[in-house]
mmCIF file of N, CA and C in Angstrom:
data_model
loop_
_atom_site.group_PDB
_atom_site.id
_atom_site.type_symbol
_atom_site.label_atom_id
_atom_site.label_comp_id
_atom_site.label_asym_id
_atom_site.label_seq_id
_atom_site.Cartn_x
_atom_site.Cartn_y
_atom_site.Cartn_z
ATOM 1 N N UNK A 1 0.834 -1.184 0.000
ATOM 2 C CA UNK A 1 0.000 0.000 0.000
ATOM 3 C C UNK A 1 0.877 1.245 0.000
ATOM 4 N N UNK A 2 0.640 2.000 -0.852
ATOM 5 C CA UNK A 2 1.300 3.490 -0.437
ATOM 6 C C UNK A 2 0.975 4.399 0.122
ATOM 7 N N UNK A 3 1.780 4.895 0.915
ATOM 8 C CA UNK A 3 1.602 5.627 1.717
ATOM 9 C C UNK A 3 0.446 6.844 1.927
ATOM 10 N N UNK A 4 0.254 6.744 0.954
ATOM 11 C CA UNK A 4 -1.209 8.618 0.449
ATOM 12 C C UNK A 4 -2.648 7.281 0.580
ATOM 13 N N UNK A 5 -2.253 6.498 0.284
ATOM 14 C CA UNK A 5 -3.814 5.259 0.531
ATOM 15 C C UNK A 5 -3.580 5.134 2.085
ATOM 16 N N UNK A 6 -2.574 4.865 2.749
ATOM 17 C CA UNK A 6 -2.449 5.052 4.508
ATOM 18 C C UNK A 6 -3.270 5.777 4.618
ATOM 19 N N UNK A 7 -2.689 6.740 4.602
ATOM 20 C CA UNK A 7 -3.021 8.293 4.993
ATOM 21 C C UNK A 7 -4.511 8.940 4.919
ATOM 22 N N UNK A 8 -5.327 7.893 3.510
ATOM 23 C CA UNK A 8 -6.921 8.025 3.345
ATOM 24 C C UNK A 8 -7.366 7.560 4.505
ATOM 25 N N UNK A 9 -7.388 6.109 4.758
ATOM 26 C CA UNK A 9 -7.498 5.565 5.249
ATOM 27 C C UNK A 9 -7.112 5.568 6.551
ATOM 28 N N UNK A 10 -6.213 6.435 7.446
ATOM 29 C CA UNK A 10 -6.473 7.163 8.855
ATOM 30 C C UNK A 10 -7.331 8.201 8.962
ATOM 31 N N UNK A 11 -7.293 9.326 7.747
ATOM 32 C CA UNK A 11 -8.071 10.162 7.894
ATOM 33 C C UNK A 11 -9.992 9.523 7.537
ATOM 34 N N UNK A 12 -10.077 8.487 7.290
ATOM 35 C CA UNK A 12 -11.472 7.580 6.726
ATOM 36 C C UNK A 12 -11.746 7.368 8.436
ATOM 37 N N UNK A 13 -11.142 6.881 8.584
ATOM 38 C CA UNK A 13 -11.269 5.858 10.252
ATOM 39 C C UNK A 13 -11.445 7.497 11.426
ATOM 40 N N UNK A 14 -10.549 8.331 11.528
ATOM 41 C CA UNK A 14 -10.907 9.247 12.400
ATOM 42 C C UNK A 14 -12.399 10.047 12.306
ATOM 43 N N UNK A 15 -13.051 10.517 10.695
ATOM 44 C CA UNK A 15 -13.817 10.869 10.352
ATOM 45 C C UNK A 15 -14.904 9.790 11.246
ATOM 46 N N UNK A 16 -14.822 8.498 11.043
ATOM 47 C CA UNK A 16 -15.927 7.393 11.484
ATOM 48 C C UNK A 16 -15.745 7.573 12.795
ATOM 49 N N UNK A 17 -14.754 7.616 13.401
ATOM 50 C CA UNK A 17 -14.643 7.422 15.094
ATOM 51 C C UNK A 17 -15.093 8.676 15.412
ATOM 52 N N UNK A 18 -14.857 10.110 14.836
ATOM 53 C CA UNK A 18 -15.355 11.092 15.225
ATOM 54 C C UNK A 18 -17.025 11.118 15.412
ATOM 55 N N UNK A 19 -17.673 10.879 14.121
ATOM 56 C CA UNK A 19 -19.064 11.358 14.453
ATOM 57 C C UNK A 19 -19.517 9.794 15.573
ATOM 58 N N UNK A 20 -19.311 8.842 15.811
ATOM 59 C CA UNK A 20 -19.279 7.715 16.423
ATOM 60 C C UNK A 20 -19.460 8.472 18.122
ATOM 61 N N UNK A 21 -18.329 8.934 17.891
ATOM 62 C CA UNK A 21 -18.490 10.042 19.729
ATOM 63 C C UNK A 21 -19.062 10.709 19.968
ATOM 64 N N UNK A 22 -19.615 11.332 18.409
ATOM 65 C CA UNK A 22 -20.913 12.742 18.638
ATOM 66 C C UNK A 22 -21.951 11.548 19.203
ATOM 67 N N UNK A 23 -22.205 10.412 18.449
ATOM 68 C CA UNK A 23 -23.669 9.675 18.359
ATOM 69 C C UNK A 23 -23.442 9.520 19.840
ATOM 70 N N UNK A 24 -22.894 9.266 20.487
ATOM 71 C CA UNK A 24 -22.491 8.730 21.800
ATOM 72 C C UNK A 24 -23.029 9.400 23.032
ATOM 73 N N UNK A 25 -22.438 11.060 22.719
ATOM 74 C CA UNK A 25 -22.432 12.127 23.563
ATOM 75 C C UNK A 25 -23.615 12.374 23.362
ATOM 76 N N UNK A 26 -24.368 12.311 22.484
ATOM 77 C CA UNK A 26 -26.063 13.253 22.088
ATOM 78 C C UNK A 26 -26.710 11.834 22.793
ATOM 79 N N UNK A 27 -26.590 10.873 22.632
ATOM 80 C CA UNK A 27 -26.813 9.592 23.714
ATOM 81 C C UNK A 27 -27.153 10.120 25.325
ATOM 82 N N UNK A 28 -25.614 10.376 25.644
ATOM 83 C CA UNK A 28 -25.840 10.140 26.735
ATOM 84 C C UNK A 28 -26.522 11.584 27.348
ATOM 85 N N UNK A 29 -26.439 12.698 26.648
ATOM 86 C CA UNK A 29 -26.875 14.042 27.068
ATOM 87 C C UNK A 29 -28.620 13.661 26.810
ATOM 88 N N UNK A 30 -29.241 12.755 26.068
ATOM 89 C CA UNK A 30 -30.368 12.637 25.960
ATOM 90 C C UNK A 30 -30.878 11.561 26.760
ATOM 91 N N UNK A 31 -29.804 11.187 27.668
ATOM 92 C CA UNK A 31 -30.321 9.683 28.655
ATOM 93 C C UNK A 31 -30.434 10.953 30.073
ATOM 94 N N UNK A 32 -29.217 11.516 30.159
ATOM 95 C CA UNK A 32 -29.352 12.568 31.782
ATOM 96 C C UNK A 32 -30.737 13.687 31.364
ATOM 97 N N UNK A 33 -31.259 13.861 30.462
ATOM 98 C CA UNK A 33 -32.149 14.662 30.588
ATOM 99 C C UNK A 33 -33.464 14.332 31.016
ATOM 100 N N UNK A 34 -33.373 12.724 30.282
ATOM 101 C CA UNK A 34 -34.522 11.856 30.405
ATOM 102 C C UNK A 34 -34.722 11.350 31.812
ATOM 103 N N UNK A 35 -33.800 11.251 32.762
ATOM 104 C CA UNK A 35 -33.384 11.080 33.997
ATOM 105 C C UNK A 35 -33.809 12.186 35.383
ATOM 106 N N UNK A 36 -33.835 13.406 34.639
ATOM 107 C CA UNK A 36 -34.176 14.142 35.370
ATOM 108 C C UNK A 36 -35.231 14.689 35.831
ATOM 109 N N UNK A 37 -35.857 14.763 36.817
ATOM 110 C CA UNK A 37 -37.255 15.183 37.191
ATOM 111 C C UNK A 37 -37.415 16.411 37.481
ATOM 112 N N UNK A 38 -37.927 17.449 37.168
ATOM 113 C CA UNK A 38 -37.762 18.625 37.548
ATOM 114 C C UNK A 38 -39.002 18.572 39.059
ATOM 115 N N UNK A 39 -38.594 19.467 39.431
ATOM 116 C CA UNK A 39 -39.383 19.515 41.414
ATOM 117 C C UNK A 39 -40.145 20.759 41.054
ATOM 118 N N UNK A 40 -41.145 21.145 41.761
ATOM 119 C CA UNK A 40 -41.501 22.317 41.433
ATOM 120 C C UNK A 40 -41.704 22.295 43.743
ATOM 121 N N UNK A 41 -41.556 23.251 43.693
ATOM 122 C CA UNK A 41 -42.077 23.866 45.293
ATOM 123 C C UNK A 41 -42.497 24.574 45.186
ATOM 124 N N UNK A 42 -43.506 24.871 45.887
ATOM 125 C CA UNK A 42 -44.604 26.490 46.258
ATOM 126 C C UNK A 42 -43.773 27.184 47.025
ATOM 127 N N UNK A 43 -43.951 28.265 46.619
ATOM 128 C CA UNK A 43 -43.240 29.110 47.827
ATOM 129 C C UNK A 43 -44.402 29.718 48.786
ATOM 130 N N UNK A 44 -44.510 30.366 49.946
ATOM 131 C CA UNK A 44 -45.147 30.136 50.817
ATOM 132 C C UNK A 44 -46.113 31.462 50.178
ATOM 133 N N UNK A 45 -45.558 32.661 49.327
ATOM 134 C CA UNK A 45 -46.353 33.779 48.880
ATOM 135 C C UNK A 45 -47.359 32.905 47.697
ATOM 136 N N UNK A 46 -46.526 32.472 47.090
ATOM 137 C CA UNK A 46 -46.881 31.719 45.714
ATOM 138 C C UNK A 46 -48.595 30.901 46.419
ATOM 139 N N UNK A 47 -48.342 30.103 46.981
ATOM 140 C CA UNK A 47 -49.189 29.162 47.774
ATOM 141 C C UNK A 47 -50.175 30.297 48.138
ATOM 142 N N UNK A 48 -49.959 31.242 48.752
ATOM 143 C CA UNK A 48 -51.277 31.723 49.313
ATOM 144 C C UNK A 48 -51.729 33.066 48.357
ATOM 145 N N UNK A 49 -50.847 33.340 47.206
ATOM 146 C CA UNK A 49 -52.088 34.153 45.919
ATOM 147 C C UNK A 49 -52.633 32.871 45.543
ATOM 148 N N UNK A 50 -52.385 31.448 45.182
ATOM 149 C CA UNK A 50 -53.061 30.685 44.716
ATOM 150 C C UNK A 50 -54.682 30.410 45.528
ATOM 151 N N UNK A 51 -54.384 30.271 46.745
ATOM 152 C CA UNK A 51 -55.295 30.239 48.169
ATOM 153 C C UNK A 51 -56.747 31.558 47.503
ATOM 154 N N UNK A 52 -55.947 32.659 47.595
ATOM 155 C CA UNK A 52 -56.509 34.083 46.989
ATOM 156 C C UNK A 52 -57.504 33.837 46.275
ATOM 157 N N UNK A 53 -56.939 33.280 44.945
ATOM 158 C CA UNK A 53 -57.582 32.986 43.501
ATOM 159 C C UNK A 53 -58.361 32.630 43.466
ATOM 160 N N UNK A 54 -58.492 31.083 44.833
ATOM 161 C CA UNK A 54 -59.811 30.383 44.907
ATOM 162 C C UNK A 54 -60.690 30.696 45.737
ATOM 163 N N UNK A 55 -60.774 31.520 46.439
ATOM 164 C CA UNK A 55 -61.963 32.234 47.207
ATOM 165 C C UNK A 55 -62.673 33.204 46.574
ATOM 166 N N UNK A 56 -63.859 33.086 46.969
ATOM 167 C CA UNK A 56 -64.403 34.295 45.749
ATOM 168 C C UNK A 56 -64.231 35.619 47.003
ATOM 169 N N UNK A 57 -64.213 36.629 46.441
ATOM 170 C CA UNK A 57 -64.246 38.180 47.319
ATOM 171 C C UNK A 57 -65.334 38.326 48.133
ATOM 172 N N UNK A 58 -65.027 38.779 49.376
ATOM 173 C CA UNK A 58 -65.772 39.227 49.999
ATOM 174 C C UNK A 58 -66.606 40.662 49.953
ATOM 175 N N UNK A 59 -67.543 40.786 50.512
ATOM 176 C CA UNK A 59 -67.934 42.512 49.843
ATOM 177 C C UNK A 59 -66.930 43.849 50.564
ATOM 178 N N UNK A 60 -66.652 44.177 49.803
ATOM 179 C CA UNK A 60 -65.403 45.427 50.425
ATOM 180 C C UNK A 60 -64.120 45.046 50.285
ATOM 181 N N UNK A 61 -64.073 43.896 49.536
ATOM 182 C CA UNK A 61 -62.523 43.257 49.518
ATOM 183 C C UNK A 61 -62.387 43.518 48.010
ATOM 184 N N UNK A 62 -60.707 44.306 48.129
ATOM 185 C CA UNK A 62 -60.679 44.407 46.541
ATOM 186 C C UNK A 62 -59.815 43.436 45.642
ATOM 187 N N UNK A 63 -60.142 42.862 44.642
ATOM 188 C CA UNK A 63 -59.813 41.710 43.841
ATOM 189 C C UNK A 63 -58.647 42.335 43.050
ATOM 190 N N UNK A 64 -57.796 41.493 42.672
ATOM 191 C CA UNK A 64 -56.193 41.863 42.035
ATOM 192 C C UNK A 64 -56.432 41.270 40.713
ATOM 193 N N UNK A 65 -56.354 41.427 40.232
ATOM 194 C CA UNK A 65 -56.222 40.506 38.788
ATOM 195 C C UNK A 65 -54.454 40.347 38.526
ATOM 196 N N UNK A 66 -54.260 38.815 38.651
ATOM 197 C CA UNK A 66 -52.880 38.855 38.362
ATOM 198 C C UNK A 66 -52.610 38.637 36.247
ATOM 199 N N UNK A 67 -51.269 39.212 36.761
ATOM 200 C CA UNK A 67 -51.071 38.893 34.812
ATOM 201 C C UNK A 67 -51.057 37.372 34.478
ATOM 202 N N UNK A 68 -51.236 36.986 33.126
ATOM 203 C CA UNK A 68 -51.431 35.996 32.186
ATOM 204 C C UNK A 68 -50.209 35.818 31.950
ATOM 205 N N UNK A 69 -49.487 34.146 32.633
ATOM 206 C CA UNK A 69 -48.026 34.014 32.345
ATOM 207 C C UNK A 69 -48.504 33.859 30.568
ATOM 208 N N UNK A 70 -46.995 34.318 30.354
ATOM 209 C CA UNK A 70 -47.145 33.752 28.496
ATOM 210 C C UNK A 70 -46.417 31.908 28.536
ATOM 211 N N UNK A 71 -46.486 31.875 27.471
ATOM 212 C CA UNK A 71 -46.170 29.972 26.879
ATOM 213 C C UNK A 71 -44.700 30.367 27.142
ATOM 214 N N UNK A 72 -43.952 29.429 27.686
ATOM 215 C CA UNK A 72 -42.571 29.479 27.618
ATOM 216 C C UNK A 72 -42.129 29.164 26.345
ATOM 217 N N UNK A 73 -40.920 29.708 25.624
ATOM 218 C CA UNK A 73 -40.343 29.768 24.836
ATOM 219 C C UNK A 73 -39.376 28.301 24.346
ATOM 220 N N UNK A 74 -39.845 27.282 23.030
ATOM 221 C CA UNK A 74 -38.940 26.096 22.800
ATOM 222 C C UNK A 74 -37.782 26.442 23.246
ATOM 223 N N UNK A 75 -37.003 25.325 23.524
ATOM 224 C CA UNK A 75 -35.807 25.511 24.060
ATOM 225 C C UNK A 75 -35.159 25.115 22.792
ATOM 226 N N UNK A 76 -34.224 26.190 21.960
ATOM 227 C CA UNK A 76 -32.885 26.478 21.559
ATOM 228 C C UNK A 76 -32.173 25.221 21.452
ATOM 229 N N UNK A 77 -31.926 24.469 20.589
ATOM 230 C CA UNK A 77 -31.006 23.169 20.231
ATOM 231 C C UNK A 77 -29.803 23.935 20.483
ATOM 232 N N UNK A 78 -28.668 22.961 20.775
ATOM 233 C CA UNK A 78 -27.464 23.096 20.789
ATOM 234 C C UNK A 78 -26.459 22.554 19.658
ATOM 235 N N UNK A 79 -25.657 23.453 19.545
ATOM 236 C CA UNK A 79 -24.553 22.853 18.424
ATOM 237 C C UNK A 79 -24.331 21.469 18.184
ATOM 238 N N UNK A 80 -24.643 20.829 19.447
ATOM 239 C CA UNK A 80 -23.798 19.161 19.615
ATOM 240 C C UNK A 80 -24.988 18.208 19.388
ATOM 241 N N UNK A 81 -26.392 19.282 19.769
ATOM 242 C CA UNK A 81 -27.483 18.142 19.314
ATOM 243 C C UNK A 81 -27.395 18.398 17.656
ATOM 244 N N UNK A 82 -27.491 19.377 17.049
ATOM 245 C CA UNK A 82 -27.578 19.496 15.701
ATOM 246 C C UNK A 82 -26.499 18.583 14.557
ATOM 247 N N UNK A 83 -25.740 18.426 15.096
ATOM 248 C CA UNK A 83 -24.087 17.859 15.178
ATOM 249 C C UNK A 83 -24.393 16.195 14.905
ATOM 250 N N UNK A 84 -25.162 15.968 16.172
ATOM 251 C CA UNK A 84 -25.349 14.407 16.176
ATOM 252 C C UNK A 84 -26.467 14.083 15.550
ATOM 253 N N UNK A 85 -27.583 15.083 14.852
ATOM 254 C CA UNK A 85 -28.456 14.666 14.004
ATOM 255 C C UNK A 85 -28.020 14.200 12.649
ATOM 256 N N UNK A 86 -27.698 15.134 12.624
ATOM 257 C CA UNK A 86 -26.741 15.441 11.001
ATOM 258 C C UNK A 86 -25.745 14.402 10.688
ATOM 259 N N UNK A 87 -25.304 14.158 11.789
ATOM 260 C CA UNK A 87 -24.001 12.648 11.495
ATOM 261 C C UNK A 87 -24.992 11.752 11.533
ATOM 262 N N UNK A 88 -26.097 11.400 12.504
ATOM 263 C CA UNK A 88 -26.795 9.887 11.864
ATOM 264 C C UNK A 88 -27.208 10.075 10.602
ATOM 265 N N UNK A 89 -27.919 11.373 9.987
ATOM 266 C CA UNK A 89 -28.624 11.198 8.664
ATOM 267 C C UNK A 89 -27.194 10.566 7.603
ATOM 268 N N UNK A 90 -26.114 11.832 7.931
ATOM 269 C CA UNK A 90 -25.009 11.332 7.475
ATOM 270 C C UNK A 90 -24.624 10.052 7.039
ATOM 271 N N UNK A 91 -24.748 9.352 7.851
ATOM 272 C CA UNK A 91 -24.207 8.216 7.861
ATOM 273 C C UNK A 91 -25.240 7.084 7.410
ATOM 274 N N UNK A 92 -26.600 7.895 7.260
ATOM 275 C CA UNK A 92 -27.530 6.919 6.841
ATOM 276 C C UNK A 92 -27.811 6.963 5.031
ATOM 277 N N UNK A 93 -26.786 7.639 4.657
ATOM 278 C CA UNK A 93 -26.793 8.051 2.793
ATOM 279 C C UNK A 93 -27.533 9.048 2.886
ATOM 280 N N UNK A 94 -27.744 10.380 3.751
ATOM 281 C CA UNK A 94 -27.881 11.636 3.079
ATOM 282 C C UNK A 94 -26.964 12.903 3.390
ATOM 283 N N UNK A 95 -25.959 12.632 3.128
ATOM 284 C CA UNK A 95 -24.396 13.416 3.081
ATOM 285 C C UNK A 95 -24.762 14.598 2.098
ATOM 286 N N UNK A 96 -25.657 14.464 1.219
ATOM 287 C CA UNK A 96 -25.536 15.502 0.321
ATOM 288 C C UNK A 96 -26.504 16.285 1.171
ATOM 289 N N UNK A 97 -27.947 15.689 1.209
ATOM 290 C CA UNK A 97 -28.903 16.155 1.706
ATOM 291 C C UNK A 97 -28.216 17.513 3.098
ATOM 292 N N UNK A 98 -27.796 16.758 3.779
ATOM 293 C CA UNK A 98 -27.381 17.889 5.654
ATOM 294 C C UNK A 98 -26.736 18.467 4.930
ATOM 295 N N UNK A 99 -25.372 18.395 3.589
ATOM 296 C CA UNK A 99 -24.715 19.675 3.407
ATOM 297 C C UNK A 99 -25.079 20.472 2.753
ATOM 298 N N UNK A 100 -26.257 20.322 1.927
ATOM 299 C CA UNK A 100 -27.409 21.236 1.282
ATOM 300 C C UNK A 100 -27.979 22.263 2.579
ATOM 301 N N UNK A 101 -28.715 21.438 3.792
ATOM 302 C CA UNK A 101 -29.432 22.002 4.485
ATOM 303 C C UNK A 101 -28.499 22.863 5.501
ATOM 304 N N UNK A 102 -27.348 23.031 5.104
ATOM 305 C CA UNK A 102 -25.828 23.883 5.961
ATOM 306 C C UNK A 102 -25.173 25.277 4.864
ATOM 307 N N UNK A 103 -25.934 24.724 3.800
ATOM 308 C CA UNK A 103 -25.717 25.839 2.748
ATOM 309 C C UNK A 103 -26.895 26.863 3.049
ATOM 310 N N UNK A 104 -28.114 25.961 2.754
ATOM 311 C CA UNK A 104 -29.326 27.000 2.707
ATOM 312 C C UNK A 104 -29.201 27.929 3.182
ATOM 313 N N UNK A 105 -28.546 27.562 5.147
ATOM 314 C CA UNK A 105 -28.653 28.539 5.948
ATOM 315 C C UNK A 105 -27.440 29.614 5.932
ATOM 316 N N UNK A 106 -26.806 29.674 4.582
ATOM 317 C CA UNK A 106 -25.843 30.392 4.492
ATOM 318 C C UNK A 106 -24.201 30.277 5.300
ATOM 319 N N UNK A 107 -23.901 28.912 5.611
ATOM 320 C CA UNK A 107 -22.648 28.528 6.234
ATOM 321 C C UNK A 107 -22.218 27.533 5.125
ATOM 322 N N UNK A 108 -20.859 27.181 5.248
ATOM 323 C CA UNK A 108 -19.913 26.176 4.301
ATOM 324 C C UNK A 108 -19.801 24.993 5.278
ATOM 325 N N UNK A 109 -19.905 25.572 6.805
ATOM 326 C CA UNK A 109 -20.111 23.793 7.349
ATOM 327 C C UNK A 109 -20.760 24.286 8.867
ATOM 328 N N UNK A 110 -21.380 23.404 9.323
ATOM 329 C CA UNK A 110 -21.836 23.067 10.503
ATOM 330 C C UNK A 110 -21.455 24.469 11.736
ATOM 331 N N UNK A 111 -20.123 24.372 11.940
ATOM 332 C CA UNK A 111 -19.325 25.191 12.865
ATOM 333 C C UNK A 111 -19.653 26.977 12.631
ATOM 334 N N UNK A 112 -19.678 26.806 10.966
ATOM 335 C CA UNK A 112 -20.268 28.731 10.946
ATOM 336 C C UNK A 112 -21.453 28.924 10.501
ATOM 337 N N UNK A 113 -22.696 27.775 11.069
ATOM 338 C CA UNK A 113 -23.883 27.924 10.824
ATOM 339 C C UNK A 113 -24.505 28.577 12.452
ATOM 340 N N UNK A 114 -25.009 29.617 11.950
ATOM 341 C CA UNK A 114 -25.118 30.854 13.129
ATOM 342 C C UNK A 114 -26.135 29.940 13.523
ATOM 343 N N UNK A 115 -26.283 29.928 15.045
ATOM 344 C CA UNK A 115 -27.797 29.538 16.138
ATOM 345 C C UNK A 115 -28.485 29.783 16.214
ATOM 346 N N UNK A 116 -29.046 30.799 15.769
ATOM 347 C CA UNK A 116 -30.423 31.012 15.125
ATOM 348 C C UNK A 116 -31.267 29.974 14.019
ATOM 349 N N UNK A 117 -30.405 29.486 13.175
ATOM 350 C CA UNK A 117 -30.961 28.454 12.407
ATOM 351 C C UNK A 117 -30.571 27.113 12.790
ATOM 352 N N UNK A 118 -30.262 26.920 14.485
ATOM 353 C CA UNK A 118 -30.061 25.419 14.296
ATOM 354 C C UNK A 118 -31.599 24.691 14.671
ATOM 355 N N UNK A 119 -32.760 25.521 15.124
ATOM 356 C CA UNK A 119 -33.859 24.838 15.553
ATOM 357 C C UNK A 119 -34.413 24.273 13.777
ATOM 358 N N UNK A 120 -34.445 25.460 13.299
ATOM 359 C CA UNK A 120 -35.119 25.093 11.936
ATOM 360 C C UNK A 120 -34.418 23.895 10.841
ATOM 361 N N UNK A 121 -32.553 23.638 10.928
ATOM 362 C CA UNK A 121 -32.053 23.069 10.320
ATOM 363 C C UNK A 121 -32.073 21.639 11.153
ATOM 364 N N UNK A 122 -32.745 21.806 12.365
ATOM 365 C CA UNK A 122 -32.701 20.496 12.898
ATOM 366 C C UNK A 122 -33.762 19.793 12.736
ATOM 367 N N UNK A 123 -34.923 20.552 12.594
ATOM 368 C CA UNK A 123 -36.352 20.053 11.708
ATOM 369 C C UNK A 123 -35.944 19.667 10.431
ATOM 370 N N UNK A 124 -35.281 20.209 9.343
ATOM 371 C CA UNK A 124 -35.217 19.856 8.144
ATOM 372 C C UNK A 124 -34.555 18.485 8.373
ATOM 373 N N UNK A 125 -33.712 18.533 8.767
ATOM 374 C CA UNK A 125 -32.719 17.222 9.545
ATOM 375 C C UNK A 125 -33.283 15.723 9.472
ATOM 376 N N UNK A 126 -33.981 16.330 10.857
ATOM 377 C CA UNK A 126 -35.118 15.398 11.204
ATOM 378 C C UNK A 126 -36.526 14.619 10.286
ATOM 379 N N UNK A 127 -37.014 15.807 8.900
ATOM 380 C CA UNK A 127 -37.418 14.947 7.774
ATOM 381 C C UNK A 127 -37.344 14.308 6.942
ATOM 382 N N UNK A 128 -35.829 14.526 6.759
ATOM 383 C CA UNK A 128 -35.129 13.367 5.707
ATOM 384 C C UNK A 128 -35.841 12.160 6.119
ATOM 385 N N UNK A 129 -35.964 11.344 5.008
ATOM 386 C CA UNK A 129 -36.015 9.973 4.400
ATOM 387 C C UNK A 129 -34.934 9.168 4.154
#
């Protein structure tokens, strides 16, 4: 073998072991999340406007109207989830497809695709076939 076929062929194998560690890490960051229970506690003010809410007013008692929480906001994908989507499609024969959907958003690869478009490029991601 000569040496420049070596040389494919380390750089072939690191490429595979690389996204191999992304699949790994988006693994295990999606096993501790799944793991976690979030707690909620009343706080003792909290607890008693709720108390408030459910009594109806008495006459001479004046009623508060509290504000209307809004919908919390999707939570923002991260570089490393977008990362490990893109390497399974990758690796599942649509290599062209994710580097199309890394152009659209106006980057040449992954790393200078601004965060603003990783929710939407992770949907496109996610419809491949």
């Amino acid at each position: 073998m000569s040496k420049i076929k070596l040389a494919l062929d380390v750089v072939s194998d690191l490429k595979s072991l690389t996204e191999s560690i992304e699949t790994l890490v988006h693994a295990m960051e999606s096993n501790e999340v799944a793991n976690e229970e979030p707690t909620k506690k009343k706080s003792k003010t909290k607890a008693k406007v709720e108390e408030s809410e459910n009594k109806e007013p008495e006459v001479g008692e004046a009623t508060i109207e509290t504000p209307v929480e809004e919908a919390p906001e999707e939570k923002q994908p991260t570089l490393e989830e977008v990362r490990a989507a893109m390497a399974d499609k990758s690796r599942d024969g649509h290599r062209e497809a994710v580097k199309a959907i890394i152009t659209k958003y106006g980057a040449n690869n992954l790393s200078s695709l601004d965060s603003k478009h990783y929710a939407a490029a992770l949907k496109e991601v996610g419809e491949l076939k």
